[in-house]
Short mmCIF file of C-alpha atoms in Angstrom, two decimals:
data_model
loop_
_atom_site.label_atom_id
_atom_site.label_comp_id
_atom_site.label_asym_id
_atom_site.label_seq_id
_atom_site.Cartn_x
_atom_site.Cartn_y
_atom_site.Cartn_z
CA UNK A 299 132.96 125.23 96.47
CA UNK A 300 133.74 127.04 99.70
CA UNK A 301 131.94 128.95 102.40
CA UNK A 302 128.40 130.16 101.92
CA UNK A 303 128.09 133.97 102.03
CA UNK A 304 125.39 136.58 101.76
CA UNK A 305 126.51 137.96 98.41
CA UNK A 306 125.44 140.19 95.60
CA UNK A 307 127.98 139.77 92.77
CA UNK A 308 129.32 136.92 90.66
CA UNK A 309 132.82 137.41 89.25
CA UNK A 310 134.89 135.53 86.67
CA UNK A 311 138.53 136.20 87.45
CA UNK A 312 142.02 134.91 86.67
CA UNK A 313 142.75 132.23 89.26
CA UNK A 314 145.88 134.07 90.36
CA UNK A 315 143.92 137.12 91.48
CA UNK A 316 140.64 135.51 92.61
CA UNK A 317 139.92 135.80 96.34
CA UNK A 318 139.82 132.70 98.51
CA UNK A 319 137.11 131.74 100.97
CA UNK A 320 134.07 132.46 98.78
CA UNK A 321 131.76 130.05 96.90
CA UNK A 322 133.82 129.26 93.81
CA UNK A 323 134.11 127.08 90.72
CA UNK A 324 137.12 126.57 88.46
CA UNK A 325 136.94 127.24 84.71
CA UNK A 326 139.50 127.52 81.92
CA UNK A 327 140.05 130.05 79.20
CA UNK A 328 140.49 129.34 75.49
CA UNK A 329 144.26 129.53 75.99
CA UNK A 330 144.17 126.99 78.84
CA UNK A 331 144.62 129.59 81.58
CA UNK A 332 142.86 128.85 84.85
CA UNK A 333 139.90 131.03 85.77
CA UNK A 334 137.66 131.08 88.79
CA UNK A 335 134.05 132.02 89.43
CA UNK A 336 133.65 133.63 92.84
CA UNK A 337 130.79 135.25 94.73
CA UNK A 338 131.19 138.13 97.17
CA UNK A 339 129.72 141.51 98.04
CA UNK A 340 132.16 143.61 95.98
CA UNK A 341 130.49 145.33 92.98
CA UNK A 342 133.61 144.90 90.90
CA UNK A 343 137.10 143.43 91.03
CA UNK A 344 140.19 144.34 88.96
CA UNK A 345 140.64 142.10 85.92
CA UNK A 346 137.31 140.31 86.44
CA UNK A 347 133.97 140.23 84.59
CA UNK A 348 131.10 140.69 87.02
CA UNK A 349 127.35 140.12 87.21
CA UNK A 350 125.07 141.53 89.89
CA UNK A 351 122.95 138.80 91.52
CA UNK A 352 120.99 140.86 94.01
CA UNK A 353 120.51 139.89 97.64
CA UNK A 354 121.44 136.25 97.11
CA UNK A 355 122.48 133.64 99.65
CA UNK A 356 124.67 131.43 97.49
CA UNK A 357 125.25 127.87 98.64
CA UNK A 358 127.41 126.56 95.78
CA UNK A 359 128.47 127.05 92.16
CA UNK A 360 128.52 124.29 89.55
CA UNK A 361 129.95 124.79 86.05
CA UNK A 362 128.34 123.12 83.04
CA UNK A 363 130.49 121.54 80.34
CA UNK A 364 131.26 123.72 77.28
CA UNK A 365 128.52 123.39 74.69
CA UNK A 366 126.08 121.75 77.11
CA UNK A 367 122.43 122.34 76.36
CA UNK A 368 120.52 122.83 79.62
CA UNK A 369 117.33 120.80 79.81
CA UNK A 370 114.11 121.25 81.72
CA UNK A 371 115.30 118.87 84.44
CA UNK A 372 118.76 118.92 86.01
CA UNK A 373 119.94 116.39 88.60
CA UNK A 374 122.75 117.27 90.99
CA UNK A 375 124.21 114.54 93.17
CA UNK A 376 126.56 115.05 96.06
CA UNK A 377 126.86 115.37 99.81
CA UNK A 378 127.08 117.85 102.59
CA UNK A 379 130.56 119.18 103.26
CA UNK A 380 130.89 121.45 106.27
CA UNK A 381 127.16 122.18 106.11
CA UNK A 382 127.15 122.91 102.36
CA UNK A 383 126.14 120.87 99.31
CA UNK A 384 129.14 119.66 97.31
CA UNK A 385 128.24 118.37 93.84
CA UNK A 386 129.94 115.16 92.68
CA UNK A 387 127.81 114.47 89.61
CA UNK A 388 125.46 116.41 87.36
CA UNK A 389 122.95 115.05 84.84
CA UNK A 390 121.03 117.01 82.24
CA UNK A 391 117.93 114.86 81.83
CA UNK A 392 116.95 114.76 78.13
CA UNK A 393 113.72 116.54 77.36
CA UNK A 394 110.92 114.38 75.98
CA UNK A 395 109.53 114.50 72.49
CA UNK A 396 112.70 113.70 70.55
CA UNK A 397 112.51 111.84 67.28
CA UNK A 398 115.48 109.61 68.16
CA UNK A 399 114.26 106.00 68.21
CA UNK A 400 114.98 103.96 71.32
CA UNK A 401 117.73 101.40 70.98
CA UNK A 402 116.21 97.89 70.70
CA UNK A 403 116.81 95.80 73.80
CA UNK A 404 117.96 92.16 73.65
CA UNK A 405 115.47 89.37 74.29
CA UNK A 406 115.25 88.47 77.94
CA UNK A 407 116.33 85.00 78.95
CA UNK A 408 114.12 82.48 80.76
CA UNK A 409 111.02 84.71 80.54
CA UNK A 410 107.83 84.27 78.54
CA UNK A 411 108.41 86.36 75.41
CA UNK A 412 104.73 86.17 74.48
CA UNK A 413 103.92 88.65 77.23
CA UNK A 414 105.29 91.52 75.11
CA UNK A 415 104.96 90.15 71.56
CA UNK A 416 102.55 91.00 68.77
CA UNK A 417 100.82 88.43 66.55
CA UNK A 418 99.61 88.96 62.98
CA UNK A 419 98.03 86.36 60.73
CA UNK A 420 98.95 86.00 57.04
CA UNK A 421 97.61 84.10 54.02
CA UNK A 422 95.51 85.01 51.00
CA UNK A 423 92.86 82.44 51.88
CA UNK A 424 92.23 84.19 55.21
CA UNK A 425 91.94 80.84 56.95
CA UNK A 426 93.73 81.83 60.17
CA UNK A 427 92.34 83.27 63.39
CA UNK A 428 94.84 84.31 66.03
CA UNK A 429 94.64 86.09 69.38
CA UNK A 430 97.41 86.96 71.80
CA UNK A 431 96.52 88.05 75.32
CA UNK A 432 97.90 87.53 78.80
CA UNK A 433 101.06 85.87 77.49
CA UNK A 434 99.14 83.15 75.61
CA UNK A 435 98.69 82.75 71.86
CA UNK A 436 95.68 80.96 70.41
CA UNK A 437 95.79 79.93 66.71
CA UNK A 438 93.00 78.28 64.75
CA UNK A 439 93.66 77.19 61.14
CA UNK A 440 91.09 76.00 58.66
CA UNK A 441 92.21 73.61 55.84
CA UNK A 442 93.61 75.25 52.73
CA UNK A 443 96.11 74.89 49.88
CA UNK A 444 97.96 78.20 50.18
CA UNK A 445 100.57 79.18 52.80
CA UNK A 446 99.07 80.68 55.93
CA UNK A 447 100.02 81.19 59.53
CA UNK A 448 101.06 83.72 62.14
CA UNK A 449 103.97 86.17 62.41
CA UNK A 450 105.28 86.82 65.92
CA UNK A 451 107.24 90.06 66.39
CA UNK A 452 108.70 91.87 69.38
CA UNK A 453 110.76 94.97 70.32
CA UNK A 454 114.11 93.20 70.59
CA UNK A 455 117.29 91.97 69.04
CA UNK A 456 118.29 88.35 69.55
CA UNK A 457 121.50 87.83 71.53
CA UNK A 458 124.38 85.78 70.10
CA UNK A 459 124.39 83.05 72.72
CA UNK A 460 124.02 79.29 72.40
CA UNK A 461 120.30 78.91 73.06
CA UNK A 462 117.07 77.27 72.02
CA UNK A 463 113.51 78.53 71.87
CA UNK A 464 111.36 76.47 74.23
CA UNK A 465 107.63 76.42 73.49
CA UNK A 466 104.97 75.16 75.88
CA UNK A 467 101.83 74.25 73.94
CA UNK A 468 98.64 72.24 73.50
CA UNK A 469 96.47 71.62 70.45
CA UNK A 470 96.16 69.49 67.35
CA UNK A 471 98.16 69.44 64.09
CA UNK A 472 101.73 69.91 62.86
CA UNK A 473 102.96 73.49 62.82
CA UNK A 474 106.26 74.34 61.11
CA UNK A 475 108.40 77.12 62.60
CA UNK A 476 110.74 79.55 60.91
CA UNK A 477 112.72 82.60 61.99
CA UNK A 478 113.56 85.65 59.86
CA UNK A 479 116.10 88.46 60.16
CA UNK A 480 115.73 91.76 58.31
CA UNK A 481 117.00 90.43 54.98
CA UNK A 482 114.77 87.36 55.04
CA UNK A 483 111.73 89.31 56.20
CA UNK A 484 112.19 91.67 53.24
CA UNK A 485 112.13 88.62 50.93
CA UNK A 486 109.17 87.10 52.82
CA UNK A 487 111.26 84.03 53.60
CA UNK A 488 112.73 82.45 56.73
CA UNK A 489 115.06 79.82 58.17
CA UNK A 490 113.67 76.53 59.46
CA UNK A 491 113.61 75.97 63.22
CA UNK A 492 111.65 72.75 63.50
CA UNK A 493 108.08 71.53 63.89
CA UNK A 494 105.55 71.39 66.71
CA UNK A 495 103.48 68.22 66.50
CA UNK A 496 100.52 69.09 68.68
CA UNK A 497 98.51 66.15 69.90
CA UNK A 498 97.73 67.40 73.39
CA UNK A 499 99.89 69.29 75.84
CA UNK A 500 103.67 69.30 75.47
CA UNK A 501 106.93 71.20 75.15
CA UNK A 502 109.05 71.66 72.02
CA UNK A 503 112.71 72.59 71.57
CA UNK A 504 113.14 74.86 68.54
CA UNK A 505 116.70 75.31 67.26
CA UNK A 506 118.08 78.70 66.20
CA UNK A 507 119.73 78.31 62.77
CA UNK A 508 123.36 79.30 62.32
CA UNK A 509 122.59 81.55 59.33
CA UNK A 510 120.38 83.92 61.32
CA UNK A 511 121.62 87.50 61.78
CA UNK A 512 120.75 87.80 65.47
CA UNK A 513 121.12 91.56 65.63
CA UNK A 514 118.48 92.16 62.95
CA UNK A 515 115.96 89.53 64.14
CA UNK A 516 112.50 90.45 62.93
CA UNK A 517 110.01 87.66 63.50
CA UNK A 518 109.09 84.05 64.14
CA UNK A 519 106.82 82.42 61.58
CA UNK A 520 104.32 79.74 62.59
CA UNK A 521 102.95 77.95 59.50
CA UNK A 522 99.52 76.34 59.59
CA UNK A 523 99.16 72.73 58.33
CA UNK A 524 97.33 72.26 55.03
CA UNK A 525 94.67 70.10 56.71
CA UNK A 526 94.05 72.63 59.46
CA UNK A 527 94.61 72.50 63.19
CA UNK A 528 94.72 74.44 66.42
CA UNK A 529 97.55 75.54 68.64
CA UNK A 530 97.69 77.24 72.00
CA UNK A 531 101.08 78.56 73.05
CA UNK A 532 101.30 79.05 76.80
CA UNK A 533 104.94 80.10 76.85
CA UNK A 534 107.81 80.93 74.53
CA UNK A 535 111.17 81.14 76.29
CA UNK A 536 114.74 81.77 75.12
CA UNK A 537 116.82 79.29 77.13
CA UNK A 538 120.63 79.41 77.36
CA UNK A 539 122.26 76.15 76.42
CA UNK A 540 125.64 74.43 76.97
CA UNK A 541 127.22 76.98 79.30
CA UNK A 542 131.01 76.93 79.38
CA UNK A 543 132.89 77.24 82.67
CA UNK A 544 134.76 80.53 83.14
CA UNK A 545 136.88 81.57 86.13
CA UNK A 546 135.95 84.30 88.54
CA UNK A 547 138.47 87.09 88.91
CA UNK A 548 139.17 90.03 91.18
CA UNK A 549 141.45 93.04 91.64
CA UNK A 550 144.07 93.16 94.37
CA UNK A 551 145.06 96.82 94.70
CA UNK A 552 147.29 96.34 97.74
CA UNK A 553 150.62 95.25 96.27
CA UNK A 554 151.79 93.96 99.65
CA UNK A 555 149.03 91.31 99.51
CA UNK A 556 150.92 89.29 96.89
CA UNK A 557 154.47 90.38 97.73
CA UNK A 558 154.30 89.74 101.49
CA UNK A 559 151.20 87.59 102.12
CA UNK A 560 150.91 85.60 98.91
CA UNK A 561 149.95 82.28 100.52
CA UNK A 562 147.17 83.96 102.49
CA UNK A 563 145.89 85.64 99.31
CA UNK A 564 145.86 82.36 97.36
CA UNK A 565 144.07 80.54 100.17
CA UNK A 566 141.39 83.24 100.13
CA UNK A 567 141.13 82.98 96.33
CA UNK A 568 140.56 79.22 96.62
CA UNK A 569 137.74 79.74 99.12
CA UNK A 570 136.08 82.30 96.84
CA UNK A 571 136.60 80.20 93.69
CA UNK A 572 138.75 82.94 92.16
CA UNK A 573 140.63 81.80 89.06
CA UNK A 574 142.45 85.01 88.11
CA UNK A 575 143.97 87.91 90.03
CA UNK A 576 144.65 91.40 88.68
CA UNK A 577 147.56 92.69 90.72
CA UNK A 578 149.53 95.94 90.90
CA UNK A 579 153.12 95.28 89.80
CA UNK A 580 155.67 98.01 90.62
CA UNK A 581 157.83 99.20 87.74
CA UNK A 582 161.13 101.02 87.90
CA UNK A 583 163.07 102.58 85.01
CA UNK A 584 161.05 100.70 82.42
CA UNK A 585 161.37 97.29 84.09
CA UNK A 586 159.45 95.14 86.55
CA UNK A 587 160.93 96.18 89.89
CA UNK A 588 161.11 92.75 91.53
CA UNK A 589 160.99 90.12 88.78
CA UNK A 590 162.05 87.25 91.03
CA UNK A 591 159.31 87.97 93.58
CA UNK A 592 156.72 88.30 90.83
CA UNK A 593 157.84 85.08 89.16
CA UNK A 594 157.69 83.18 92.45
CA UNK A 595 154.14 84.37 93.15
CA UNK A 596 152.91 83.65 89.61
CA UNK A 597 154.35 80.11 89.86
CA UNK A 598 152.66 79.45 93.22
CA UNK A 599 149.37 80.81 91.89
CA UNK A 600 149.60 78.65 88.77
CA UNK A 601 150.16 75.56 90.87
CA UNK A 602 146.78 76.28 92.47
CA UNK A 603 145.05 76.94 89.15
CA UNK A 604 145.05 80.74 89.49
CA UNK A 605 146.20 83.02 86.67
CA UNK A 606 147.83 86.37 87.40
CA UNK A 607 147.58 89.54 85.29
CA UNK A 608 149.02 93.02 85.85
CA UNK A 609 146.57 95.91 86.13
CA UNK A 610 147.35 99.50 85.17
CA UNK A 611 145.11 102.50 85.08
CA UNK A 612 144.87 106.26 85.16
CA UNK A 613 142.60 108.58 83.14
CA UNK A 614 145.62 110.65 82.06
CA UNK A 615 146.97 107.65 80.12
CA UNK A 616 144.65 108.65 77.28
CA UNK A 617 146.38 111.99 76.73
CA UNK A 618 148.89 112.34 73.88
CA UNK A 619 151.45 113.72 76.33
CA UNK A 620 151.25 110.52 78.40
CA UNK A 621 151.02 107.99 75.57
CA UNK A 622 154.73 107.22 75.29
CA UNK A 623 155.08 106.67 79.04
CA UNK A 624 151.97 104.49 79.08
CA UNK A 625 153.27 102.38 76.19
CA UNK A 626 156.59 102.02 78.02
CA UNK A 627 154.73 100.38 80.91
CA UNK A 628 153.22 97.83 78.54
CA UNK A 629 156.69 97.15 77.10
CA UNK A 630 158.03 96.52 80.60
CA UNK A 631 155.50 93.73 81.19
CA UNK A 632 156.12 92.28 77.73
CA UNK A 633 159.87 92.25 78.47
CA UNK A 634 159.24 90.49 81.77
CA UNK A 635 157.17 87.81 80.05
CA UNK A 636 159.76 87.37 77.31
CA UNK A 637 162.45 86.71 79.91
CA UNK A 638 160.36 84.53 82.23
CA UNK A 639 159.80 80.81 81.99
CA UNK A 640 156.23 79.88 80.94
CA UNK A 641 155.00 79.03 84.49
CA UNK A 642 156.11 82.48 85.70
CA UNK A 643 154.52 84.56 82.95
CA UNK A 644 151.68 87.00 83.43
CA UNK A 645 148.45 86.04 81.70
CA UNK A 646 147.74 89.57 80.42
CA UNK A 647 148.02 93.31 80.98
CA UNK A 648 144.76 94.96 81.94
CA UNK A 649 144.36 98.73 81.44
CA UNK A 650 141.65 100.48 83.47
CA UNK A 651 141.96 103.98 81.99
CA UNK A 652 138.48 105.56 82.38
CA UNK A 653 139.21 108.73 80.36
CA UNK A 654 135.72 110.16 80.93
CA UNK A 655 136.85 111.08 84.47
CA UNK A 656 139.08 113.82 83.10
CA UNK A 657 137.62 117.34 83.25
CA UNK A 658 136.52 118.94 80.01
CA UNK A 659 139.43 121.38 79.89
CA UNK A 660 141.93 118.48 80.05
CA UNK A 661 140.18 116.29 77.49
CA UNK A 662 137.16 117.69 75.61
CA UNK A 663 134.42 115.10 75.18
CA UNK A 664 134.62 115.55 71.40
CA UNK A 665 138.19 114.19 71.41
CA UNK A 666 137.75 111.33 73.87
CA UNK A 667 137.03 108.53 71.39
CA UNK A 668 139.85 109.54 69.05
CA UNK A 669 142.46 109.77 71.81
CA UNK A 670 141.31 106.54 73.44
CA UNK A 671 141.61 104.56 70.21
CA UNK A 672 145.04 106.09 69.56
CA UNK A 673 146.08 104.90 73.03
CA UNK A 674 144.76 101.41 72.25
CA UNK A 675 146.90 101.30 69.11
CA UNK A 676 150.03 102.41 70.98
CA UNK A 677 149.50 99.81 73.70
CA UNK A 678 148.89 97.06 71.18
CA UNK A 679 152.20 97.80 69.48
CA UNK A 680 154.06 98.02 72.79
CA UNK A 681 152.61 94.80 74.24
CA UNK A 682 153.50 92.73 71.19
CA UNK A 683 152.06 89.24 71.51
CA UNK A 684 151.11 89.67 75.16
CA UNK A 685 147.34 89.61 75.82
CA UNK A 686 145.77 93.06 76.33
CA UNK A 687 142.56 93.62 78.26
CA UNK A 688 140.68 96.90 78.80
CA UNK A 689 138.14 97.91 81.43
CA UNK A 690 135.10 99.81 80.10
CA UNK A 691 131.80 101.06 81.59
CA UNK A 692 128.56 99.39 80.57
CA UNK A 693 127.27 102.66 79.09
CA UNK A 694 129.90 102.50 76.34
CA UNK A 695 127.70 100.01 74.49
CA UNK A 696 126.92 102.60 71.80
CA UNK A 697 130.43 104.05 71.31
CA UNK A 698 130.90 102.75 67.79
CA UNK A 699 134.41 104.12 67.18
CA UNK A 700 135.66 102.90 70.56
CA UNK A 701 134.17 99.42 70.13
CA UNK A 702 135.67 99.17 66.66
CA UNK A 703 139.06 100.14 68.08
CA UNK A 704 138.74 97.60 70.86
CA UNK A 705 137.83 94.91 68.32
CA UNK A 706 141.03 95.73 66.45
CA UNK A 707 143.49 96.09 69.33
CA UNK A 708 142.12 94.31 72.44
CA UNK A 709 142.05 90.64 73.31
CA UNK A 710 139.42 91.05 76.01
CA UNK A 711 137.16 93.50 77.82
CA UNK A 712 136.09 93.77 81.42
CA UNK A 713 132.74 95.55 81.60
CA UNK A 714 131.94 97.50 84.77
CA UNK A 715 128.33 96.33 85.05
CA UNK A 716 127.96 97.90 88.46
CA UNK A 717 124.35 97.13 89.31
CA UNK A 718 122.70 94.80 91.84
CA UNK A 719 119.38 94.10 90.10
CA UNK A 720 119.81 90.81 88.16
CA UNK A 721 117.68 92.00 85.22
CA UNK A 722 119.73 95.19 84.87
CA UNK A 723 122.99 93.26 85.14
CA UNK A 724 121.91 90.96 82.32
CA UNK A 725 120.55 93.76 80.14
CA UNK A 726 123.74 95.81 80.37
CA UNK A 727 125.96 92.76 79.81
CA UNK A 728 124.36 91.34 76.68
CA UNK A 729 125.62 93.87 74.13
CA UNK A 730 129.23 93.30 75.25
CA UNK A 731 128.83 89.53 75.29
CA UNK A 732 127.45 89.83 71.76
CA UNK A 733 130.42 92.03 70.84
CA UNK A 734 132.81 89.36 72.09
CA UNK A 735 130.98 86.62 70.21
CA UNK A 736 130.95 88.64 66.99
CA UNK A 737 134.66 89.53 67.11
CA UNK A 738 136.19 86.40 68.59
CA UNK A 739 137.17 88.19 71.82
CA UNK A 740 136.55 87.61 75.53
CA UNK A 741 134.31 89.69 77.77
CA UNK A 742 134.22 89.60 81.55
CA UNK A 743 131.28 91.07 83.42
CA UNK A 744 132.35 92.97 86.55
CA UNK A 745 130.23 93.55 89.66
CA UNK A 746 130.92 95.91 92.54
CA UNK A 747 131.25 94.79 96.16
CA UNK A 748 133.06 97.79 97.65
CA UNK A 749 131.65 100.62 99.79
CA UNK A 750 130.17 103.69 98.15
CA UNK A 751 129.50 107.03 99.86
CA UNK A 752 125.95 107.91 100.81
CA UNK A 753 124.86 110.89 98.72
CA UNK A 754 121.81 113.03 98.05
CA UNK A 755 120.34 113.69 94.62
CA UNK A 756 118.60 117.00 94.05
CA UNK A 757 116.11 117.34 91.20
CA UNK A 758 115.66 120.83 89.74
CA UNK A 759 112.88 121.80 87.30
CA UNK A 760 113.03 124.84 85.00
CA UNK A 761 110.64 127.67 85.82
CA UNK A 762 109.19 130.40 83.58
CA UNK A 763 111.45 133.40 83.04
CA UNK A 764 111.17 135.94 85.82
CA UNK A 765 110.23 133.41 88.50
CA UNK A 766 112.08 133.14 91.78
CA UNK A 767 114.19 130.00 91.66
CA UNK A 768 116.20 127.89 94.10
CA UNK A 769 118.88 127.69 91.40
CA UNK A 770 119.86 130.11 88.66
CA UNK A 771 121.51 129.26 85.34
CA UNK A 772 123.67 132.24 84.41
CA UNK A 773 125.98 132.81 81.45
CA UNK A 774 129.12 134.88 81.86
CA UNK A 775 131.71 135.22 79.12
CA UNK A 776 130.11 132.29 77.27
CA UNK A 777 130.37 129.94 80.27
CA UNK A 778 127.25 128.46 81.81
CA UNK A 779 127.10 128.27 85.58
CA UNK A 780 124.55 126.89 88.03
CA UNK A 781 124.17 129.09 91.11
CA UNK A 782 122.59 127.13 93.98
CA UNK A 783 120.72 129.33 96.44
CA UNK A 784 119.58 128.96 100.03
CA UNK A 785 116.54 131.15 99.36
CA UNK A 786 114.58 131.63 96.09
CA UNK A 787 115.61 134.59 93.95
CA UNK A 788 114.45 136.08 90.65
CA UNK A 789 116.99 137.46 88.21
CA UNK A 790 116.35 139.20 84.89
CA UNK A 791 119.44 137.68 83.20
CA UNK A 792 119.22 134.13 84.54
CA UNK A 793 117.09 131.07 83.91
CA UNK A 794 115.40 130.02 87.18
CA UNK A 795 115.05 126.43 88.40
CA UNK A 796 113.00 125.12 91.31
CA UNK A 797 114.13 122.36 93.68
CA UNK A 798 111.47 119.73 92.95
CA UNK A 799 112.66 116.98 95.26
CA UNK A 800 115.53 115.12 96.85
CA UNK A 801 116.36 111.47 97.40
CA UNK A 802 119.10 109.57 99.14
CA UNK A 803 121.48 107.50 96.99
CA UNK A 804 122.81 104.82 99.34
CA UNK A 805 124.66 102.73 96.73
CA UNK A 806 122.41 99.67 97.12
CA UNK A 807 121.53 99.75 93.41
CA UNK A 808 125.21 99.74 92.48
CA UNK A 809 127.19 97.70 95.01
CA UNK A 810 126.74 94.43 96.91
CA UNK A 811 128.87 95.76 99.76
CA UNK A 812 126.03 95.57 102.29
CA UNK A 813 125.04 92.04 101.22
CA UNK A 814 127.92 90.04 99.82
CA UNK A 815 125.92 86.91 100.58
CA UNK A 816 123.39 87.96 97.95
CA UNK A 817 126.25 88.42 95.49
CA UNK A 818 127.62 84.94 96.16
CA UNK A 819 124.13 83.46 95.77
CA UNK A 820 123.58 85.28 92.46
CA UNK A 821 126.88 84.32 90.84
CA UNK A 822 125.98 80.74 89.79
CA UNK A 823 122.83 81.97 88.04
CA UNK A 824 124.70 84.68 86.14
CA UNK A 825 127.52 82.30 85.22
CA UNK A 826 125.03 79.73 83.92
CA UNK A 827 123.39 82.33 81.68
CA UNK A 828 126.47 84.25 80.53
CA UNK A 829 128.38 81.01 79.96
CA UNK A 830 126.16 80.33 76.94
CA UNK A 831 127.95 83.13 75.06
CA UNK A 832 131.10 82.24 73.15
CA UNK A 833 133.85 84.39 74.61
CA UNK A 834 132.40 84.83 78.11
CA UNK A 835 135.47 85.39 80.29
CA UNK A 836 133.85 85.02 83.71
CA UNK A 837 132.62 87.34 86.45
CA UNK A 838 135.07 89.91 87.81
CA UNK A 839 134.46 91.06 91.37
CA UNK A 840 135.63 94.48 92.52
CA UNK A 841 136.50 94.97 96.19
CA UNK A 842 135.31 91.50 97.18
CA UNK A 843 138.24 91.14 99.60
#
């Protein structure tokens, strides 16, 4: 995206012959050749396909991914560059009214579940009255000889952590509790959790049975006593139990920090309660470049209770053309460990690949999962018995093929849960902690503490055909392009969009950079909750130092 001009024509040209200095956007042909969209005042250009725009003041061009389906709302995020808007991120907001069901969320911890539950009485004798309002459940049971009670349901799955259900209650009578997953609910049966003996006000600890399929949780069952009774539930809370200690970890991207100032780095790690460092280790000709220096640092770190792992990462590592070279890097670390004495060995190799950062013409989205899993397999073979860890974004929680590949080839995951709101952090972490528990792996939860650029988000809304829009969606040679305008313009061959609003994205929802004190205060709470999951590998902190 270059200088803004008063222009009338949009051209799609071979990159080699496209003029410089005009608003532009790069595209690629079916044969991989580089093309360029440009805007200028020339009606036509040799070797180019052209479209007349009219008297347009074009601010910028933004290409949509091949096959993208433009929606009614488009978000463009970026910043001003030399007085022009430069787009760093685009989002096609899904239109409403789809039939795709929302993914069930996990139960929240330490909150009153009754606030969003539904209660339904059962029993052929119709001897139960139940009401649920304001986060309180009132049950009244008359005497009877047939089973009766209340079913409690909610819009969740149950996470795979060590936990109990804590009930705050008052009333009279002995109420048996059960829990049912999908299979048991279909059979109208359940697993025993315990009994509430209500003789006044109290609190009960209800155990979650080992045979419960947490992911398909359906309901709690409260059974009325045969001789009748009453029960008022004031709270129903899922409480983590028996948290296990897990070390904090962080990335050290400056290789001189461990090679030249190792004692200073380890002293800082002790102050921050860091138990593992991910460091950049130089390689040369398929070997660790300075094995003696690395061994000395790993030994010193181990003496202070700090593990050391090597970190690697580049989006291009996912490409078939780079797979052999990437695997060779894993073999270099494995060879170092094989030759080193146990106190000098690296704990693991961590790969932070992030293939989604590659442009569509380098790696089409349709091939990403397949190529990523193939890379996992190659790295697993190359690393041998050495532990392998992979960094993934929290929004990969529904990538079934990728998660299956990670379960097969990885020893651990580090999840970039880059949010600052505690509820969001927990919500995005749970599915990966459950994944680790289900597969016998480890999962770290990573938080961001580094600076992020201040950007602006523009929200565009689609207008009726023929309207004058602040942005036009045009199609040229099968490629869809957003043309951002300084003044509204109508175009017979383009879909118009109106700028509906802007907001500043200052990074405060993503990074703790402006308040690292809040991060340090939050860590014990997160560690206490996440530590209840088998396989929790600790909190990883990015750019803490």
